Coordinates of C-alpha atoms (C1' of nucleotides) in Angstrom, one line a residue:
Chain A
M1 CA -40.7 -38.3 -3.7
E2 CA -39.6 -35.4 -1.9
T3 CA -38.1 -32.2 -3.9
I4 CA -34.6 -31.9 -3.3
V5 CA -33.6 -28.2 -2.4
K6 CA -30.0 -27.3 -3.4
P7 CA -28.0 -26.1 -0.5
E8 CA -27.4 -22.8 -2.1
R9 CA -26.6 -19.5 -0.5
P10 CA -27.4 -16.2 -2.1
G11 CA -24.2 -14.5 -3.4
G12 CA -22.5 -11.9 -0.8
F13 CA -23.8 -13.7 2.3
L14 CA -21.5 -15.8 4.2
D15 CA -21.9 -18.8 6.4
F16 CA -19.2 -19.0 9.1
L17 CA -18.0 -22.5 10.2
P18 CA -16.5 -22.9 13.7
A19 CA -12.8 -22.2 12.7
D20 CA -13.8 -18.8 10.8
Y21 CA -16.5 -18.0 13.5
L22 CA -14.0 -18.3 16.4
A23 CA -11.3 -16.4 14.7
R24 CA -13.9 -13.6 14.0
E25 CA -15.0 -13.7 17.5
D26 CA -11.6 -13.1 18.7
M27 CA -11.5 -10.0 16.4
L28 CA -14.9 -8.7 17.7
K29 CA -13.5 -9.1 21.3
K30 CA -10.4 -7.3 20.6
I31 CA -12.1 -4.5 18.9
E32 CA -14.7 -4.1 21.8
G33 CA -11.9 -4.2 24.3
V34 CA -10.5 -0.9 22.7
Y35 CA -13.8 0.6 22.2
R36 CA -14.7 0.1 25.8
S37 CA -11.5 1.7 27.0
F38 CA -12.7 4.9 25.4
G39 CA -15.9 4.6 27.2
F40 CA -18.4 3.6 24.4
D41 CA -21.5 2.3 25.6
P42 CA -22.9 -0.7 23.9
I43 CA -26.5 -0.4 22.2
E44 CA -28.5 -2.3 19.5
T45 CA -30.8 -1.0 16.9
P46 CA -33.0 -3.4 14.8
R47 CA -32.1 -5.1 11.4
I48 CA -35.1 -3.4 9.8
E49 CA -36.0 0.3 9.7
F50 CA -38.5 2.3 7.6
L51 CA -37.1 3.0 4.1
K52 CA -37.6 6.6 4.4
T53 CA -35.7 6.6 7.7
L54 CA -32.6 5.3 5.7
A55 CA -33.1 6.9 2.3
G56 CA -34.0 10.3 3.6
E57 CA -35.7 12.9 1.1
T58 CA -33.5 11.9 -1.8
S59 CA -33.7 8.4 -3.2
D60 CA -30.1 9.3 -4.5
T61 CA -28.2 7.6 -1.9
G62 CA -30.7 4.7 -1.6
K63 CA -29.6 3.1 -4.8
N64 CA -27.9 0.2 -2.8
I65 CA -30.4 -0.1 0.0
F66 CA -31.7 -3.4 0.5
H67 CA -35.5 -3.3 0.1
I68 CA -37.9 -5.7 1.7
K69 CA -40.7 -6.8 -0.6
S70 CA -43.5 -8.5 1.3
S71 CA -44.7 -7.0 4.5
Q72 CA -48.0 -6.2 6.3
D73 CA -46.6 -2.6 6.9
D74 CA -48.1 0.1 4.6
E75 CA -44.9 1.9 4.9
P76 CA -42.0 0.4 3.1
L77 CA -39.3 -1.3 5.2
A78 CA -35.5 -1.8 4.3
M79 CA -32.3 -3.0 5.8
P80 CA -30.0 -0.7 7.2
F81 CA -26.6 0.0 5.0
D82 CA -24.8 1.2 8.0
H83 CA -25.2 1.9 11.9
T84 CA -24.8 5.7 11.5
V85 CA -28.2 6.4 10.1
P86 CA -30.2 4.3 12.7
F87 CA -28.1 6.0 15.4
A88 CA -29.2 9.4 14.2
R89 CA -32.8 8.3 14.3
L90 CA -32.2 6.9 17.8
L91 CA -30.7 10.2 18.9
A92 CA -33.7 12.1 17.4
A93 CA -36.2 9.9 19.2
N94 CA -34.9 9.9 22.6
P95 CA -34.1 13.5 23.6
Y96 CA -32.9 13.9 27.2
D97 CA -35.7 14.9 29.9
A98 CA -33.7 16.3 32.8
K99 CA -36.9 16.2 35.1
K100 CA -37.7 12.6 34.2
R101 CA -34.2 11.6 33.6
T102 CA -35.0 9.6 30.5
G103 CA -33.5 9.7 27.0
I104 CA -30.1 10.3 25.9
R105 CA -27.9 12.7 27.8
L106 CA -25.6 14.4 25.5
P107 CA -22.6 14.4 24.8
W108 CA -22.9 10.6 24.3
R109 CA -20.5 7.9 23.0
R110 CA -21.9 4.7 21.7
M111 CA -20.9 1.6 20.0
V112 CA -22.9 -0.8 18.3
V113 CA -22.0 -4.1 16.2
G114 CA -24.2 -6.1 14.0
P115 CA -24.8 -6.8 10.3
V116 CA -25.6 -4.1 7.7
F117 CA -26.9 -4.8 4.1
R118 CA -26.1 -3.4 0.8
S119 CA -27.7 -4.6 -2.6
D120 CA -24.5 -4.2 -4.5
T121 CA -23.1 -7.0 -6.9
P122 CA -20.9 -8.9 -4.5
Q123 CA -17.4 -9.5 -5.1
S124 CA -14.2 -10.7 -3.2
G125 CA -14.2 -8.4 -0.2
R126 CA -17.5 -6.9 -0.9
Y127 CA -20.6 -8.6 0.4
R128 CA -24.3 -7.8 0.8
Q129 CA -24.4 -8.6 4.6
F130 CA -21.3 -7.7 6.5
Y131 CA -20.7 -6.9 10.1
Q132 CA -19.9 -3.2 11.0
F133 CA -18.5 -2.4 14.5
D134 CA -19.4 1.1 14.9
V135 CA -18.3 4.1 17.3
D136 CA -19.9 7.5 17.5
I137 CA -19.7 10.4 19.7
A138 CA -22.8 12.8 19.6
G139 CA -23.4 16.1 20.9
T140 CA -19.9 17.7 20.6
A141 CA -18.4 19.8 17.9
S142 CA -15.0 19.6 19.7
M143 CA -12.2 18.4 17.6
I144 CA -11.3 16.3 20.7
A145 CA -14.0 14.0 19.6
D146 CA -12.5 13.5 16.1
A147 CA -9.0 13.1 17.5
E148 CA -10.4 10.3 19.9
I149 CA -12.0 8.5 16.9
V150 CA -8.7 8.7 15.1
A151 CA -6.7 7.4 18.1
L152 CA -9.2 4.5 18.7
M153 CA -8.8 3.6 15.1
Y154 CA -5.2 3.4 15.3
L155 CA -5.4 1.5 18.5
T156 CA -7.9 -1.0 17.3
M157 CA -5.8 -1.8 14.2
K158 CA -3.0 -2.5 16.6
A159 CA -4.9 -4.6 19.0
L160 CA -5.8 -6.8 16.0
G161 CA -2.2 -7.3 15.3
V162 CA -2.2 -5.3 12.2
E163 CA 1.3 -3.4 11.7
N164 CA 1.1 -2.0 8.2
F165 CA -1.8 0.4 7.9
R166 CA -2.4 4.0 7.1
I167 CA -5.2 6.2 8.4
K168 CA -5.9 8.8 6.0
V169 CA -7.5 12.0 6.9
N170 CA -9.1 14.9 5.2
N171 CA -12.0 17.6 5.8
R172 CA -15.0 18.0 3.7
K173 CA -14.8 21.8 4.4
V174 CA -11.4 21.8 2.4
L175 CA -13.2 20.1 -0.5
N176 CA -16.1 22.5 -0.3
G177 CA -13.5 25.3 -0.3
L178 CA -11.9 23.7 -3.3
A179 CA -15.3 23.8 -5.3
M180 CA -15.6 27.5 -4.7
L181 CA -12.0 27.9 -5.6
A182 CA -12.8 25.9 -9.0
G183 CA -15.9 28.2 -9.5
I184 CA -18.6 25.4 -9.0
R185 CA -21.8 27.1 -8.8
N186 CA -25.6 26.2 -9.5
R187 CA -26.0 25.2 -13.2
D188 CA -29.5 24.9 -14.7
R189 CA -31.3 22.7 -12.6
I190 CA -28.3 21.1 -11.0
S191 CA -27.2 22.4 -7.5
A192 CA -23.6 23.3 -6.8
D193 CA -23.9 20.8 -4.0
D194 CA -24.6 18.0 -6.5
I195 CA -21.7 19.0 -8.7
T196 CA -19.4 19.4 -5.7
K197 CA -20.2 15.6 -4.7
E198 CA -19.4 14.7 -8.2
M199 CA -16.2 16.5 -8.0
M200 CA -15.3 14.6 -4.7
R201 CA -16.1 11.4 -6.3
I202 CA -13.8 12.1 -9.1
L203 CA -11.1 13.2 -6.7
D204 CA -11.4 10.0 -4.7
K205 CA -10.2 8.1 -7.6
L206 CA -6.7 9.8 -7.7
D207 CA -4.8 7.0 -6.5
K208 CA -6.4 4.5 -9.1
I209 CA -6.4 6.7 -12.1
G210 CA -3.8 9.3 -11.6
I211 CA -3.9 13.2 -11.6
D212 CA -4.1 13.6 -15.3
Q213 CA -7.0 11.5 -15.8
V214 CA -8.6 13.1 -12.9
L215 CA -8.3 16.6 -14.4
K216 CA -9.6 15.3 -17.6
E217 CA -12.6 13.9 -16.0
L218 CA -13.1 17.2 -14.0
Q219 CA -13.2 19.0 -17.3
A220 CA -15.3 16.7 -19.4
I221 CA -18.5 18.0 -20.7
P222 CA -21.3 15.4 -20.2
E223 CA -23.5 14.1 -23.1
N224 CA -26.5 14.2 -20.5
P225 CA -27.1 17.8 -19.4
E226 CA -28.8 16.6 -16.3
F227 CA -25.6 14.8 -15.1
P228 CA -23.9 17.0 -12.5
A229 CA -20.4 16.8 -14.1
P230 CA -18.1 19.7 -12.9
G231 CA -17.1 20.6 -16.5
L232 CA -14.3 22.9 -14.9
T233 CA -12.4 25.5 -17.1
A234 CA -8.7 24.8 -17.8
E235 CA -7.8 27.4 -15.4
A236 CA -9.8 25.7 -12.6
A237 CA -8.2 22.3 -13.4
E238 CA -4.8 23.9 -12.9
K239 CA -5.7 25.2 -9.2
I240 CA -7.0 21.6 -8.6
R241 CA -3.7 20.2 -10.1
S242 CA -1.7 22.5 -7.6
F243 CA -4.0 21.4 -4.7
L244 CA -3.6 17.8 -5.5
S245 CA 0.3 18.1 -5.9
L246 CA 0.7 19.4 -2.3
R247 CA 3.6 17.5 -0.7
G248 CA 5.4 17.3 2.5
D249 CA 4.7 16.1 6.0
N250 CA 1.2 16.7 7.7
I251 CA 2.2 20.2 9.1
Q252 CA 3.7 21.3 5.7
K253 CA 0.7 20.1 3.7
I254 CA -1.6 22.0 5.8
G255 CA 0.6 25.0 5.6
R256 CA 0.9 25.0 1.8
C257 CA -2.8 24.2 1.4
G258 CA -3.5 27.3 3.5
E259 CA -1.7 29.6 1.1
L260 CA -3.6 28.1 -1.7
F261 CA -6.9 28.8 0.0
H262 CA -6.1 32.4 0.9
G263 CA -9.3 34.1 1.5
V264 CA -11.4 31.0 1.4
N265 CA -12.8 30.8 4.8
I266 CA -14.6 27.5 4.8
A267 CA -11.3 25.8 3.6
Q268 CA -9.2 27.7 6.3
E269 CA -11.7 26.3 8.8
G270 CA -11.2 22.8 7.7
L271 CA -7.5 23.0 7.8
E272 CA -7.7 24.5 11.3
E273 CA -9.7 21.5 12.4
L274 CA -7.1 19.2 10.7
S275 CA -4.3 20.7 12.7
R276 CA -5.9 20.5 15.9
I277 CA -6.7 16.9 15.5
L278 CA -3.0 16.4 14.8
N279 CA -2.1 18.0 18.1
Y280 CA -4.4 16.1 20.0
L281 CA -3.1 12.9 18.4
R282 CA 0.4 13.9 19.6
S283 CA -0.8 14.1 23.2
M284 CA -2.4 10.6 22.9
D285 CA 1.0 9.2 21.6
I286 CA -0.2 8.2 18.3
P287 CA 2.7 7.8 16.0
E288 CA 2.6 10.3 13.1
A289 CA 3.7 7.6 10.7
Y290 CA 0.1 6.0 10.8
V291 CA -1.8 9.3 10.2
E292 CA -1.7 10.9 6.8
I293 CA -3.3 13.9 5.6
D294 CA -4.7 13.1 2.2
F295 CA -6.6 15.7 0.4
S296 CA -8.0 13.5 -2.2
I297 CA -10.1 11.4 0.3
A298 CA -13.7 12.3 0.1
R299 CA -15.8 9.4 1.2
G300 CA -18.6 8.2 -0.6
L301 CA -21.4 8.7 1.9
D302 CA -22.9 12.3 1.5
Y303 CA -23.7 12.9 5.1
Y304 CA -20.2 13.9 5.9
T305 CA -19.6 17.5 6.9
G306 CA -16.2 17.9 8.4
P307 CA -13.2 15.7 9.1
V308 CA -13.3 12.3 7.4
F309 CA -11.1 9.2 8.0
E310 CA -10.2 6.2 6.0
T311 CA -8.0 3.2 6.9
V312 CA -6.0 1.1 4.1
L313 CA -3.8 -1.9 4.5
S314 CA -0.6 -1.2 3.0
D315 CA 0.1 -4.9 2.3
A316 CA -3.6 -5.4 0.8
P317 CA -4.7 -2.2 -1.0
G318 CA -6.8 -4.1 -3.2
F319 CA -9.3 -4.7 -0.4
G320 CA -9.9 -1.0 -0.1
S321 CA -11.2 0.8 2.9
V322 CA -11.6 -1.3 6.1
F323 CA -12.2 1.3 8.7
S324 CA -13.5 4.6 7.9
G325 CA -15.7 7.4 9.1
G326 CA -16.2 11.1 9.7
R327 CA -18.0 14.0 11.2
Y328 CA -21.8 14.5 10.3
N329 CA -23.2 17.4 11.9
D330 CA -26.4 17.5 9.9
L331 CA -27.7 13.9 9.8
V332 CA -29.9 14.1 12.8
K333 CA -31.4 17.4 11.3
R334 CA -33.3 15.0 8.9
F335 CA -35.4 13.8 11.8
T336 CA -35.5 16.9 14.0
G337 CA -35.0 19.9 11.7
K338 CA -32.1 20.8 14.1
S339 CA -28.3 20.0 13.6
L340 CA -26.7 17.8 16.2
P341 CA -23.0 17.6 15.9
A342 CA -21.6 13.9 15.8
T343 CA -18.5 11.9 14.7
G344 CA -17.8 8.5 14.4
T345 CA -16.1 5.6 12.5
S346 CA -17.0 2.0 11.7
I347 CA -14.7 -1.1 10.9
G348 CA -15.8 -3.4 8.3
V349 CA -15.3 -6.6 10.2
D350 CA -15.8 -9.0 7.5
R351 CA -13.8 -7.2 4.8
L352 CA -11.1 -6.8 7.3
F353 CA -11.3 -10.5 8.3
A354 CA -11.1 -11.2 4.5
A355 CA -8.0 -9.2 4.1
L356 CA -6.1 -10.4 7.2
S357 CA -6.9 -13.9 6.2
H358 CA -5.5 -13.3 2.7
L359 CA -2.3 -11.8 4.3
G360 CA -2.3 -15.0 6.7
L361 CA -2.5 -13.0 9.8
L362 CA -5.4 -14.8 11.5
D363 CA -5.2 -17.7 13.8
K364 CA -7.7 -20.2 12.4
S365 CA -6.4 -23.4 14.1
R366 CA -9.2 -23.4 16.8
Q367 CA -11.9 -25.6 15.4
T368 CA -13.9 -26.3 18.5
V369 CA -14.6 -24.9 21.9
T370 CA -14.6 -28.3 23.6
E371 CA -11.5 -29.0 25.6
V372 CA -12.2 -32.3 26.8
M373 CA -14.0 -35.3 25.1
I374 CA -15.1 -38.4 27.3
L375 CA -14.8 -41.7 25.2
R376 CA -17.6 -44.3 25.6
L377 CA -15.8 -47.5 25.7
E378 CA -17.8 -49.7 27.8
K379 CA -21.6 -50.4 26.9
D380 CA -23.1 -50.2 30.2
R381 CA -21.1 -47.4 31.8
D382 CA -23.0 -44.5 30.1
H383 CA -24.1 -43.1 33.5
Q384 CA -20.5 -43.1 34.8
Y385 CA -19.4 -41.4 31.6
L386 CA -22.0 -38.8 32.1
E387 CA -21.0 -38.3 35.8
I388 CA -17.4 -37.5 34.7
A389 CA -18.6 -35.0 32.1
S390 CA -20.6 -33.3 34.6
Q391 CA -17.7 -33.2 37.2
L392 CA -15.5 -31.5 34.7
R393 CA -18.2 -29.0 33.5
R394 CA -18.8 -28.0 37.1
I395 CA -15.2 -26.7 37.3
G396 CA -15.6 -24.7 34.0
I397 CA -14.0 -27.3 31.5
N398 CA -16.0 -27.5 28.3
T399 CA -16.7 -31.1 27.9
E400 CA -18.5 -33.2 25.6
I401 CA -19.3 -36.8 25.6
S402 CA -18.6 -38.9 22.8
M403 CA -21.8 -39.4 20.5
V404 CA -19.8 -41.5 18.0
E405 CA -22.2 -44.5 17.2
D406 CA -19.9 -47.5 17.9
N407 CA -17.8 -47.8 21.0
S408 CA -14.7 -48.8 19.1
F409 CA -11.6 -47.1 20.6
K410 CA -10.4 -46.1 17.2
G411 CA -13.5 -44.5 15.9
Q412 CA -13.9 -42.3 18.9
F413 CA -10.2 -41.6 19.1
N414 CA -9.9 -40.6 15.5
Y415 CA -13.0 -38.5 15.8
A416 CA -11.4 -36.5 18.6
I417 CA -8.3 -35.8 16.7
S418 CA -10.0 -34.7 13.5
R419 CA -12.2 -32.4 15.6
G420 CA -9.3 -30.7 17.0
I421 CA -10.1 -31.4 20.6
K422 CA -7.2 -31.1 23.0
F423 CA -8.0 -33.9 25.8
I424 CA -9.6 -37.2 25.8
V425 CA -10.7 -39.1 28.8
I426 CA -10.3 -42.7 28.4
C427 CA -12.0 -45.1 30.9
G428 CA -12.6 -48.7 30.1
A429 CA -13.1 -51.8 32.1
L430 CA -9.6 -51.8 33.4
E431 CA -9.9 -48.2 34.7
F432 CA -13.4 -48.7 36.3
E433 CA -12.1 -51.5 38.3
K434 CA -9.2 -49.2 39.6
E435 CA -11.4 -46.1 40.0
T436 CA -9.0 -44.2 37.7
V437 CA -9.1 -42.5 34.2
Q438 CA -6.6 -42.0 31.6
V439 CA -6.3 -38.4 30.4
K440 CA -4.5 -38.2 27.0
N441 CA -3.2 -34.8 25.7
L442 CA -3.6 -35.1 21.9
E443 CA -1.4 -32.2 21.1
T444 CA 1.5 -33.5 23.4
R445 CA 0.6 -37.2 23.0
K446 CA 1.1 -37.5 26.7
Q447 CA -1.1 -39.6 28.8
E448 CA -1.6 -39.8 32.5
E449 CA -3.4 -42.1 34.7
I450 CA -5.5 -40.2 37.2
S451 CA -7.6 -41.4 40.1
R452 CA -11.2 -40.4 39.8
A453 CA -11.0 -38.5 43.0
D454 CA -8.0 -36.2 41.8
L455 CA -9.6 -35.5 38.3
E456 CA -10.8 -32.0 39.3
T457 CA -7.5 -30.7 40.8
Y458 CA -5.7 -32.2 37.7
F459 CA -7.8 -30.0 35.5
I460 CA -7.9 -27.1 37.6
K461 CA -4.0 -26.9 37.5
K462 CA -4.1 -27.2 33.7
Chain B
rG1 C1' -24.8 -0.6 -15.7
rU2 C1' -20.0 -2.5 -18.9
rG3 C1' -16.5 -6.5 -19.7
rG4 C1' -14.4 -11.5 -18.8
rG5 C1' -14.8 -16.7 -16.5
rU6 C1' -17.5 -20.9 -14.8
rG7 C1' -22.0 -24.3 -14.7
rU8 C1' -20.8 -32.5 -14.7
rA9 C1' -22.6 -37.1 -8.2
rG10 C1' -24.0 -34.2 -1.4
rC11 C1' -18.7 -31.6 -2.0
rU12 C1' -14.0 -30.5 -5.0
rC13 C1' -13.2 -31.4 -9.9
rA14 C1' -11.4 -34.4 -14.8
rG15 C1' -13.6 -35.6 -19.1
rU16 C1' -8.9 -36.1 -25.6
rU17 C1' -10.6 -34.9 -33.1
rG18 C1' -18.4 -35.6 -31.2
rG19 C1' -18.5 -42.4 -29.9
rC20 C1' -21.1 -46.6 -22.9
rA21 C1' -20.8 -40.7 -17.4
rG22 C1' -15.5 -40.5 -14.5
rA23 C1' -12.0 -39.7 -10.0
rG24 C1' -11.1 -38.3 -4.9
rC25 C1' -13.6 -36.9 -0.7
rA26 C1' -18.3 -37.9 1.8
rC27 C1' -22.0 -41.7 2.5
rC28 C1' -23.9 -47.1 3.2
rG29 C1' -22.6 -52.6 4.2
rG30 C1' -18.7 -56.0 5.8
rG31 C1' -13.6 -57.2 7.9
rU32 C1' -10.1 -55.1 11.8
rU33 C1' -11.4 -52.9 17.2
rG34 C1' -7.3 -49.9 23.8
rU35 C1' -3.6 -45.1 21.1
rG36 C1' -2.5 -40.8 15.7
rG37 C1' -6.1 -38.8 11.7
rC38 C1' -6.0 -45.7 9.3
rC39 C1' -6.2 -50.1 6.3
rC40 C1' -8.8 -54.2 3.2
rC41 C1' -13.3 -56.0 0.4
rG42 C1' -17.9 -54.6 -1.6
rG43 C1' -21.9 -51.0 -2.8
rU44 C1' -25.1 -46.2 -3.6
rU45 C1' -25.0 -41.7 -6.0
rG46 C1' -26.3 -37.9 -12.2
rU47 C1' -32.5 -33.6 -15.8
rC48 C1' -23.9 -33.1 -17.6
rG49 C1' -27.7 -25.5 -15.3
rA50 C1' -32.3 -24.8 -18.6
rG51 C1' -34.6 -24.6 -23.6
rG52 C1' -33.7 -25.3 -28.7
rG53 C1' -30.7 -26.6 -33.3
rU54 C1' -26.8 -29.6 -36.3
rU55 C1' -25.6 -35.1 -36.2
rC56 C1' -26.4 -42.1 -37.1
rA57 C1' -24.6 -40.1 -32.3
rA58 C1' -23.9 -34.1 -28.4
rA59 C1' -21.3 -33.0 -21.5
rU60 C1' -18.3 -31.8 -26.1
rC61 C1' -20.3 -28.0 -31.9
rC62 C1' -24.1 -23.8 -32.8
rC63 C1' -28.2 -20.2 -31.0
rU64 C1' -30.9 -18.5 -26.8
rU65 C1' -31.6 -18.2 -21.6
rC66 C1' -30.7 -18.5 -16.4
rA67 C1' -27.5 -18.9 -12.4
rC68 C1' -23.0 -18.1 -10.1
rU69 C1' -18.1 -15.8 -10.2
rC70 C1' -14.3 -12.2 -11.2
rA71 C1' -12.8 -7.2 -12.8
rC72 C1' -14.5 -2.1 -13.6
rC73 C1' -17.9 1.6 -11.0
rC74 C1' -18.9 2.4 -5.9
rC75 C1' -18.3 1.3 -1.1
rA76 C1' -16.9 -1.5 4.8

RNA sequence: GUGGGUGUAGCUCAGUUGGCAGAGCACCGGGUUGUGGCCCCGGUUGUCGAGGGUUCAAAUCCCUUCACUCACCCCA
């Protein structure tokens, strides 16, 4: 007695049947088309890295890293949670050698697509394995790079047929300035840096919990003194209120924010960068309605150092961020000790797929790549059926020969219909005698009798 | 980590105050067999998530546990 293994699948990991696979493949092709138009070169990095590569010095960010348990390696391994960290590792490992002409010549723009892994508890639109399609520009601090990234985000969403979305833009430098303005400094054994991160995390919740709750959380004194709560004074909270209450169009917001941050250099620098990005976007004809300065956007990953971007679907805000990124000038430093400016973004392909699916914006009608199926009606004619199939394949028609067990017409006919195949080739005793075939279009229900000699030209015209 | 929900046939699920374990799909056999997803007849399919308790009797009530799932948190 064999043991039955249940056909179970771990939560947060997806199967893709043909209809879904083909629809997602279409998405990936459209995304890649836009990315290539900006000159991003394709590369690939492995599904497994050293844990220390991904986690860095602090294991803080590593809380949702997918660890690998059994391995013959002494050094612990793990699965990448994004493509950016392996990219930084790749940059550090391949410096350009002018003499040998090897390594990576900077500045460099590269794209990468593949699964990434997070050990979160899965939920709808949140997976433990999902595809990210990433672009990054390394080796330049120019805001042209950041503007190109935002332009690419806009064009990609458009290419995917999405109309209602918003790219929210902010700058970590502005938020760092805010921390100074709010008087955040080292406290006991907690660094100002960690407290600032916690402040950003709270700000990021603005659209969910509202300004009053945000200010309340910012002023809260934690029970655990080790917790990096901002614990702001009422006075500081008021400054944050006026910061979060800034309204107007993008230019006005930047102007008003500038007044608020009078004398805070780091924030002024951040605002200057944002305004430069907006200017470049204008040159690239990116409509202003799609790009919005939002000072509450912080981004969860702590390697960002400058502009940050986040895309949300206006019709499906519940799915959260689908296409996000930012500038990370210090990530390569982890591996080389020296900063290397870089900026980029990443589309959460599977989450966007789920969201568009939810909105009914995906065409999942295609169930198969087969264009023609040859029916096998006569028992002794398999060689001729195979010949016809080869004839069609030679001219680039995806052709399958019926593998349905019985040679009844109805069984094979219904099989072709249920598989969603467009054409069937019918060739029985009658046709063999006349050296013709019947070609039936199952979509239009029209049938034509074609002589065997004309079969190729018939399909080439189609 | 916190709070809901669900576990019954290969799949989707029904199962009444506790009283023989069910349907559809799928699958197998037979009939039909050259034009639209059939149709007709027959058949197989169960550790009712697991363990314990109450009871003459538990899928059903109670306790424990596990798995899955949704929401919060966080993120793509």
